[in-house]
mmCIF file of C-alpha atoms in Angstrom:
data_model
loop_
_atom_site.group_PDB
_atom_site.id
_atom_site.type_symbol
_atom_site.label_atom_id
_atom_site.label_comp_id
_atom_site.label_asym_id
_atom_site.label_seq_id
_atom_site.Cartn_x
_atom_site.Cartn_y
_atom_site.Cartn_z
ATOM 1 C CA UNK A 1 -2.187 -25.799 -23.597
ATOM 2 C CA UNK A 2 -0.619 -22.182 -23.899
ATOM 3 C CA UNK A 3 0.035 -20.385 -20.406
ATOM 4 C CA UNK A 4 0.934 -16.597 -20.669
ATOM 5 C CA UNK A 5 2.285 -14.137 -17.599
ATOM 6 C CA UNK A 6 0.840 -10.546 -18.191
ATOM 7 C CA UNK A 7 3.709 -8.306 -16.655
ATOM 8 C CA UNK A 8 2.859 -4.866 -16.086
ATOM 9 C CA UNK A 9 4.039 -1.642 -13.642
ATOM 10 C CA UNK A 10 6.670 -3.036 -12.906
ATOM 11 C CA UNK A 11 8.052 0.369 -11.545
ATOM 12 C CA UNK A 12 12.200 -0.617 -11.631
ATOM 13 C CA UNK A 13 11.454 -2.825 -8.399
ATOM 14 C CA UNK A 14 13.539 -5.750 -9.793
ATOM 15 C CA UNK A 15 12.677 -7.428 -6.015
ATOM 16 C CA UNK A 16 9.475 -7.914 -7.527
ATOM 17 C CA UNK A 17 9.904 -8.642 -10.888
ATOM 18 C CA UNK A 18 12.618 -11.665 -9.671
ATOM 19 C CA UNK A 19 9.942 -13.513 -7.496
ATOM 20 C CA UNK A 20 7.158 -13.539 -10.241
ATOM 21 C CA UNK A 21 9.333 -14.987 -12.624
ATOM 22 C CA UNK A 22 10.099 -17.459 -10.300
ATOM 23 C CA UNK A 23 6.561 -18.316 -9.493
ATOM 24 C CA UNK A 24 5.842 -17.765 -13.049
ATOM 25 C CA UNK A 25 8.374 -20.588 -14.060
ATOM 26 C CA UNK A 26 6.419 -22.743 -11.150
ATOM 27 C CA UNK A 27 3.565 -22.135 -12.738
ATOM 28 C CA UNK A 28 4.784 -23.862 -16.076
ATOM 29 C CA UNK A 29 4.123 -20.395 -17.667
ATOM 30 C CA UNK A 30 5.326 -20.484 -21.953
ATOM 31 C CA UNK A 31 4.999 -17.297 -22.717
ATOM 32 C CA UNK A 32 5.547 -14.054 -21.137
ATOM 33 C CA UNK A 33 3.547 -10.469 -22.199
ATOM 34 C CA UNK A 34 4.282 -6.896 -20.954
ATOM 35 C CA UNK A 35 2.049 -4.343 -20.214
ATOM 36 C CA UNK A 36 3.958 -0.877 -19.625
ATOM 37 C CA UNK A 37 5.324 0.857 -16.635
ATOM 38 C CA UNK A 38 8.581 -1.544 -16.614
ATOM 39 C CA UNK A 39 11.136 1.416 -15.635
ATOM 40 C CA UNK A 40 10.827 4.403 -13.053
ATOM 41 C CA UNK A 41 10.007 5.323 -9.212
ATOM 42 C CA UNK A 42 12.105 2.189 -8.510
ATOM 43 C CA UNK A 43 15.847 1.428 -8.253
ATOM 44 C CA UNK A 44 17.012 -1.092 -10.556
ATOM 45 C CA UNK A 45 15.642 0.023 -14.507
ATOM 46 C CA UNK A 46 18.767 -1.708 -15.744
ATOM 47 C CA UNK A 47 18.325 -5.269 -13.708
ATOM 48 C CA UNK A 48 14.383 -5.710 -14.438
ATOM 49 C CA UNK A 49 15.553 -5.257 -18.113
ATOM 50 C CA UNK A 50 17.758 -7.969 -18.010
ATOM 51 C CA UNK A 51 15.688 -10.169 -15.987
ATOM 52 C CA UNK A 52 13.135 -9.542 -18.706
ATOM 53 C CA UNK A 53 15.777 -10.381 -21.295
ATOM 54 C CA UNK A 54 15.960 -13.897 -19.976
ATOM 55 C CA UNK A 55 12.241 -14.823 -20.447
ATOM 56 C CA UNK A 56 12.161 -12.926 -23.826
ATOM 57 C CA UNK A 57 8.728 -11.315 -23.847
ATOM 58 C CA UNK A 58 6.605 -11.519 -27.128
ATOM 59 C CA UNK A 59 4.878 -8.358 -25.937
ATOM 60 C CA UNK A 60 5.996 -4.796 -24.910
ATOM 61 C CA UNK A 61 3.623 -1.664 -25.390
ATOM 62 C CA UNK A 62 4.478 2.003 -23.735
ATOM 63 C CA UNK A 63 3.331 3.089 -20.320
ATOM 64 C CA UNK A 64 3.407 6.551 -19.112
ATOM 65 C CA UNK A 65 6.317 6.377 -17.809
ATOM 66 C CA UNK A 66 8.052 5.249 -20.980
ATOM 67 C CA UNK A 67 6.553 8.045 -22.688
ATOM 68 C CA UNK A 68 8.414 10.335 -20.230
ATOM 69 C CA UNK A 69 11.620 9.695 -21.394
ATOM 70 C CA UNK A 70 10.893 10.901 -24.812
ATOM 71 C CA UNK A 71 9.085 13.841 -23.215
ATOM 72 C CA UNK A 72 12.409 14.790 -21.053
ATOM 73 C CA UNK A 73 14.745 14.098 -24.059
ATOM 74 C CA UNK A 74 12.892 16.956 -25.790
ATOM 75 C CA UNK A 75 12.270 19.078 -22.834
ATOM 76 C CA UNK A 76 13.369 22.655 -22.019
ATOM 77 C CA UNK A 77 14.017 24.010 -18.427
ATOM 78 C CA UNK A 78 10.951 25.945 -19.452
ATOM 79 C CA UNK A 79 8.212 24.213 -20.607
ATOM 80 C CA UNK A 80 8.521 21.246 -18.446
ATOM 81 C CA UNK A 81 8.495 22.739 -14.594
ATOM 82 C CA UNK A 82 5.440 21.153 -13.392
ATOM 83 C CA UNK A 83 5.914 18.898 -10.164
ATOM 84 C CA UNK A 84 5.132 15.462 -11.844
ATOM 85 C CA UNK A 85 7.416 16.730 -14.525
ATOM 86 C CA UNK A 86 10.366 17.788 -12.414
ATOM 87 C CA UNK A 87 10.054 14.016 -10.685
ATOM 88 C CA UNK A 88 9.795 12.649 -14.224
ATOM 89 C CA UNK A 89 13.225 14.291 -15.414
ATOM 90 C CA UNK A 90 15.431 13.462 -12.223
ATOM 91 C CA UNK A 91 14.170 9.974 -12.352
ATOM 92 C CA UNK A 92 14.586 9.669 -16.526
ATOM 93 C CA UNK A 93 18.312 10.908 -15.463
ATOM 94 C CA UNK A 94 18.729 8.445 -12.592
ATOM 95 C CA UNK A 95 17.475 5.279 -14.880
ATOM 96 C CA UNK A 96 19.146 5.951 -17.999
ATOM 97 C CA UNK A 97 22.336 6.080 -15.640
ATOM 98 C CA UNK A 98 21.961 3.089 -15.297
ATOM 99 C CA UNK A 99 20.401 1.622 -18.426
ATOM 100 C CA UNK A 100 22.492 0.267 -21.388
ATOM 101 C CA UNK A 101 22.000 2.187 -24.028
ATOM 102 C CA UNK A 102 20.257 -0.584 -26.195
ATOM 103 C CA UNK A 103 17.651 -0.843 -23.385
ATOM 104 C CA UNK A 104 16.834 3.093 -23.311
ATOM 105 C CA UNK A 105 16.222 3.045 -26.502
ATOM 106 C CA UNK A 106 14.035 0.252 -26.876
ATOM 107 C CA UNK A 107 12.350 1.566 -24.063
ATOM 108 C CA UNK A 108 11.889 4.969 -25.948
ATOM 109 C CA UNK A 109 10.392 3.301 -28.966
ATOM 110 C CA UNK A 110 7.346 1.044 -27.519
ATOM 111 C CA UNK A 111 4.906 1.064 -29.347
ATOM 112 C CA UNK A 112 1.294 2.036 -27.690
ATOM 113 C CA UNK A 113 -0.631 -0.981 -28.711
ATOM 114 C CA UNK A 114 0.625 -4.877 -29.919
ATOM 115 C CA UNK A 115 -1.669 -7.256 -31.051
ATOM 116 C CA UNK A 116 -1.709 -10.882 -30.089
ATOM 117 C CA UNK A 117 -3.735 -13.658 -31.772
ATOM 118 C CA UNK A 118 -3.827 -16.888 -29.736
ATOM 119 C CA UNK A 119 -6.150 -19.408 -31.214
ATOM 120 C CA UNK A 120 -9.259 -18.082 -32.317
ATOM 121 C CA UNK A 121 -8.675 -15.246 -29.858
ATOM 122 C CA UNK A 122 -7.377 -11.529 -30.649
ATOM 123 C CA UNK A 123 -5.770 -9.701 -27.671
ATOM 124 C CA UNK A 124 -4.811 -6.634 -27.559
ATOM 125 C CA UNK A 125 -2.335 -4.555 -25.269
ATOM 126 C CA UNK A 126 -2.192 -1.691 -24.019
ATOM 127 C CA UNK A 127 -1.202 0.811 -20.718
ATOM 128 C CA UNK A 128 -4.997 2.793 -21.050
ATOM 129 C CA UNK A 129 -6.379 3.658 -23.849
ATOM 130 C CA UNK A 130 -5.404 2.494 -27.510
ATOM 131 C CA UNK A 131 -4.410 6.093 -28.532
ATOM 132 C CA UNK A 132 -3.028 7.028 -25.340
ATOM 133 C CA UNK A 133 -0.788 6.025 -22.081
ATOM 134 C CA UNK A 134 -1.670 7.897 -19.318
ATOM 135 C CA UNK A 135 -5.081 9.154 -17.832
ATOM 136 C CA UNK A 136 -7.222 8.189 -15.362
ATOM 137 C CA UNK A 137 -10.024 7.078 -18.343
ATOM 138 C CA UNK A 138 -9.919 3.500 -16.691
ATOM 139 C CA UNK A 139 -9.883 3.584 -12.881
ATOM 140 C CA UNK A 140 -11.352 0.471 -11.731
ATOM 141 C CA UNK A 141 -14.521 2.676 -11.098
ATOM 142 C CA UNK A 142 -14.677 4.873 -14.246
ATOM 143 C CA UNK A 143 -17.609 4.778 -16.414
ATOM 144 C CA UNK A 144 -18.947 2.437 -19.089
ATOM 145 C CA UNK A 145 -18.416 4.036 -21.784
ATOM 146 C CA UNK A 146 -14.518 4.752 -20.865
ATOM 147 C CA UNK A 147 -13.915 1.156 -21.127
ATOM 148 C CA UNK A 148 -16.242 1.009 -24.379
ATOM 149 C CA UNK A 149 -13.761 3.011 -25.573
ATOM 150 C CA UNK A 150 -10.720 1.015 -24.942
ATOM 151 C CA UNK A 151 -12.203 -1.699 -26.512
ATOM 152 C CA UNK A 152 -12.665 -0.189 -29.842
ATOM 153 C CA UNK A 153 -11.300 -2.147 -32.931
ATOM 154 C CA UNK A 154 -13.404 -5.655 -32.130
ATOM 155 C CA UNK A 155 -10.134 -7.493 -30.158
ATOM 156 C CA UNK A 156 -11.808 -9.837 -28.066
ATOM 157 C CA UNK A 157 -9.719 -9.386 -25.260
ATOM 158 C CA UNK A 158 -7.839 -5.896 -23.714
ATOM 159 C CA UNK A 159 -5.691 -5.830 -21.248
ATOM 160 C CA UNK A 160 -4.535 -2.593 -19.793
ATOM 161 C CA UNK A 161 -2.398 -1.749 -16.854
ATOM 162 C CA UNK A 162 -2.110 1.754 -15.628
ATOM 163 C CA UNK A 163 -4.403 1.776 -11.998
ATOM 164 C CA UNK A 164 -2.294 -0.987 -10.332
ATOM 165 C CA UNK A 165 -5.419 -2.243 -9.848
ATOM 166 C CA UNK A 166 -6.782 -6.249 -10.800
ATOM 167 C CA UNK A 167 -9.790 -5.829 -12.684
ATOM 168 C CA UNK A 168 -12.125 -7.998 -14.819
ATOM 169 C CA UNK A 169 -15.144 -6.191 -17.076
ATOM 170 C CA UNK A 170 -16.754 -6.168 -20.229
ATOM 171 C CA UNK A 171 -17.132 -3.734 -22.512
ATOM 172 C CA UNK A 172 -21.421 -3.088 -23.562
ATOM 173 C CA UNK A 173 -20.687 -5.344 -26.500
ATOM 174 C CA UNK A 174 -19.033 -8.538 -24.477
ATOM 175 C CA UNK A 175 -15.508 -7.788 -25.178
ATOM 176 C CA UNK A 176 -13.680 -9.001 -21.362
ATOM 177 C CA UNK A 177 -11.174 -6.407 -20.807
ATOM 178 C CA UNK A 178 -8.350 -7.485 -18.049
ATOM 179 C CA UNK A 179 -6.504 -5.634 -15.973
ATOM 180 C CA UNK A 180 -3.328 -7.843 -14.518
ATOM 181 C CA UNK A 181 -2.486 -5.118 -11.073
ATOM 182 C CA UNK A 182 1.147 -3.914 -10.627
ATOM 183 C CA UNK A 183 4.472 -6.217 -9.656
ATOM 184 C CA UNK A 184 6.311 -3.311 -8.313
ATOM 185 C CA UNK A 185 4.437 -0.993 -5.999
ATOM 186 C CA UNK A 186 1.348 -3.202 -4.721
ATOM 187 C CA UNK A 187 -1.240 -0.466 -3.665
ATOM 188 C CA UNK A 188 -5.127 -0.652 -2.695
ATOM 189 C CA UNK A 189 -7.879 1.994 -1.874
ATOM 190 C CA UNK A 190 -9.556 0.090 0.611
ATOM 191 C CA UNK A 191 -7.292 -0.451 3.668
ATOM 192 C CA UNK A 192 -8.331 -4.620 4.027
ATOM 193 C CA UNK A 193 -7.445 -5.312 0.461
ATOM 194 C CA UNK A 194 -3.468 -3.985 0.986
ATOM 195 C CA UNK A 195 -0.712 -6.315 0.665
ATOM 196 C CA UNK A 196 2.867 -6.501 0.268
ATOM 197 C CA UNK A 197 2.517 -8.695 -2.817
ATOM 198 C CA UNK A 198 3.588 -8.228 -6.511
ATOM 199 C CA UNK A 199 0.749 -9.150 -8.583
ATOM 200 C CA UNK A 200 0.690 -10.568 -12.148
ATOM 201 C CA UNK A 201 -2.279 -12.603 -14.567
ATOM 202 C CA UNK A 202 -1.432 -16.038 -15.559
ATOM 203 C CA UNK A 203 -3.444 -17.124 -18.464
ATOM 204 C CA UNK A 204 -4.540 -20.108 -19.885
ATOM 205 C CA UNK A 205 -5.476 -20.940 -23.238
ATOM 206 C CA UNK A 206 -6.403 -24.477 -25.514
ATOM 207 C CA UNK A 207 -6.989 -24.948 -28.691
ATOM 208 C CA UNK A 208 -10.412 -23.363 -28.356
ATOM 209 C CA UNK A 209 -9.402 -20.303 -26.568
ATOM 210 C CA UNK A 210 -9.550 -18.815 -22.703
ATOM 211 C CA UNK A 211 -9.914 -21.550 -20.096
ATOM 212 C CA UNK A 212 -8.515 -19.720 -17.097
ATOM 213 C CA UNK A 213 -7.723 -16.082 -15.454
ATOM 214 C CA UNK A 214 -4.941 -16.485 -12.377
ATOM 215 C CA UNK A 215 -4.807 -13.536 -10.310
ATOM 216 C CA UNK A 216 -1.947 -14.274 -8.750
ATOM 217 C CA UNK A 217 -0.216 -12.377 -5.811
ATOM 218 C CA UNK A 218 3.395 -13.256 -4.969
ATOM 219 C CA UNK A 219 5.154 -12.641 -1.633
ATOM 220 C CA UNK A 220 8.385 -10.669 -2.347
ATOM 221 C CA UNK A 221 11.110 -9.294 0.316
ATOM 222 C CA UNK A 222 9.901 -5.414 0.107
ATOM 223 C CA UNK A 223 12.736 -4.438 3.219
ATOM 224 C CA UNK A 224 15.145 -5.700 1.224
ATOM 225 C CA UNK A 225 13.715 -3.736 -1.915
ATOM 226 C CA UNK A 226 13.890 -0.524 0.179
ATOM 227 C CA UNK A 227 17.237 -1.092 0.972
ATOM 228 C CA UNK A 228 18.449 -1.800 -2.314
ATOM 229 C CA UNK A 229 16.627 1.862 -2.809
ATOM 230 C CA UNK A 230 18.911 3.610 -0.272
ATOM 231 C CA UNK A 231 21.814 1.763 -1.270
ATOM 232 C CA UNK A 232 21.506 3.180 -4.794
ATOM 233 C CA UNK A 233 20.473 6.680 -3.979
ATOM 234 C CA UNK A 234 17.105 6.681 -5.326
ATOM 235 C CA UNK A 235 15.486 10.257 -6.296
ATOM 236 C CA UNK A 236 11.986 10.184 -4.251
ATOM 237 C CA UNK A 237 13.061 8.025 -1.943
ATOM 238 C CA UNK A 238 10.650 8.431 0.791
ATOM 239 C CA UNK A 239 7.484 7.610 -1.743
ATOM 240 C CA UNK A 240 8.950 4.204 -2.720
ATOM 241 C CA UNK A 241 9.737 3.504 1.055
ATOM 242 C CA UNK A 242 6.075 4.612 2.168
ATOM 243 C CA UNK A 243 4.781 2.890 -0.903
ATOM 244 C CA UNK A 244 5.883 -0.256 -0.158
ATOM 245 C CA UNK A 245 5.457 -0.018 3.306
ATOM 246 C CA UNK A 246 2.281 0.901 3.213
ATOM 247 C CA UNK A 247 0.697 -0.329 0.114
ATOM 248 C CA UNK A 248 -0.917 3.067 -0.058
ATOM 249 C CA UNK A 249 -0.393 5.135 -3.150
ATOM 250 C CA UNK A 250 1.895 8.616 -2.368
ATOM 251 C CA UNK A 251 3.008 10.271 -5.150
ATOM 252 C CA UNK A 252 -0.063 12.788 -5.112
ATOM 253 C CA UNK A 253 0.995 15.468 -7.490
ATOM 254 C CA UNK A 254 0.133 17.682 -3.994
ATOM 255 C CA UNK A 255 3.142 15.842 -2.401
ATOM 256 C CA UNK A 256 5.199 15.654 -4.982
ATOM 257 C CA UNK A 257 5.307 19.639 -5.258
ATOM 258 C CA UNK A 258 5.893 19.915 -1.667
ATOM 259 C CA UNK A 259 8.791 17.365 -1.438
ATOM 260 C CA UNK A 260 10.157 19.229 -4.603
ATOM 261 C CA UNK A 261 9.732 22.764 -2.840
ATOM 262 C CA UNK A 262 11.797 21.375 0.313
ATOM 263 C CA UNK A 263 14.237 19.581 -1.704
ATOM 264 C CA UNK A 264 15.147 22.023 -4.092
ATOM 265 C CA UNK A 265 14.086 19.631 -7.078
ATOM 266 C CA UNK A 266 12.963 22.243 -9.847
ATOM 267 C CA UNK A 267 16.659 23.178 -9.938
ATOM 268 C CA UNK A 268 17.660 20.054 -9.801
ATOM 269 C CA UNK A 269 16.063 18.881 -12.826
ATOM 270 C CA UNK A 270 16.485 22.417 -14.626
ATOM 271 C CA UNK A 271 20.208 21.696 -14.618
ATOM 272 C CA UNK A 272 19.505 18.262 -16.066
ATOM 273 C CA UNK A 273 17.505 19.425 -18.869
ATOM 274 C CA UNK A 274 20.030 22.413 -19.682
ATOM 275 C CA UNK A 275 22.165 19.567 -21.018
ATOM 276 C CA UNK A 276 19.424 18.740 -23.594
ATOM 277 C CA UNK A 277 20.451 21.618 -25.776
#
């Protein structure tokens, strides 16, 4: 019997990440996978790293997120001045303040896609879409043939990450593709469904593959992850503190422009990219 924890958008909420490990380790969990989104929005890049250290993943693939730091790295003041992209470069800065510098870089060089075979079962991961990290191709609701398209290649199994949303499907052929939700900023649509609980997939495999899929939702202390977000100055600070207390998701690129406008954020992060060359 082979139980794996499918980590993903993780976000730098290391509040989170602390009490699934703990329930993961309850669980009798063997092996741990990641799924993408590990750094950025929330305070503590540098302690979710090392609490990932510990359990030594077998799996990390790219989320969008981790494809922003390459994108600031080898950004201008001019060609990267949209709002998401201003928030992306002040909160690259703020985590790789913090980061050592063997965890920026192997957070830099994720690869998109890994490839797990677990008994007679081939399982890939990835944030969206094999080729790419980002995208709204795989909202919960998107169509079939978005999710025909993530399973291309004949794995058995994907699992994604991305919409912070748990999701089961199939692709037309009968592939099951899995989406595990997001430990660091729980969020739902539909106003019954929200909770202030980090979520994670526990699975469970034998000798002749899948036997179970655990949704599991873990209670974590969210004030206390707020607080450890004013403590440390967080960038954005008022979308992690509604995010969490709200389980509502607020960093609408509409929002973001108009927090940058009355913040003075586009200088902000010009002056941090002006040090790239």
């Amino acid at each position: 019997m082979q139980k794996i924890a499918v980590l993903s958008d993780i976000h730098g909420n290391a509040t989170a990440l602390a009490a699934v490990l703990a329930d993961a380790q309850a669980q009798g969990v063997t092996e741990y996978w990641t799924v993408g989104d590990i750094t950025v929005r929330g305070p503590e890049a540098e302690r979710c790293m090392a609490l990932l250290d510990q359990v030594q993943p077998t799996a990390y693939v790219r989320g969008n997120h981790e494809e922003n730091y390459g994108k600031v790295l080898a950004a201008t003041p001019t060609d990267f001045n949209q709002p998401k992209q201003i928030m992306a470069t002040i909160l690259t800065a703020y985590d790789r303040q913090q980061l050592t510098s063997a965890h920026f870089t192997q957070l830099l060089h994720l690869p998109l896609t890994v490839t797990k075979h677990v008994g007679p079962l081939t399982i890939r991961l990835q944030h969206v879409l094999p080729q790419r990290a980002r995208g709204h191709a795989l909202a919960p609701t998107a169509e079939q043939a978005n999710f025909d398209q993530a399973a291309t290649g004949q794995p058995d199994i994907v699992i994604y990450a991305h919409t912070h949303q748990p999701l089961m499907r199939y692709s037309t052929a009968g592939q099951l593709i899995l989406n595990a939700g997001t430990i660091g900023l729980p969020t739902a649509p539909w106003p019954a469904l929200r909770s202030p609980r980090a979520m994670y997939l526990l699975l469970t495999f034998d000798d002749q593959g899948l036997t179970s899929i655990d949704y599991r939702q873990v209670a974590f202390d969210w004030q206390q992850a707020i607080k450890i977000a004013q403590d440390h100055a967080l960038p954005y600070l008022d979308f992690y503190d509604r995010t969490l207390r709200t389980n509502t998701y607020q960093y609408t690129p509409d929002a973001v422009a108009a927090y940058n406008d009355a913040h003075a954020m586009a200088a902000r992060a010009q002056a941090i990219l002006a040090t790239n060359n």
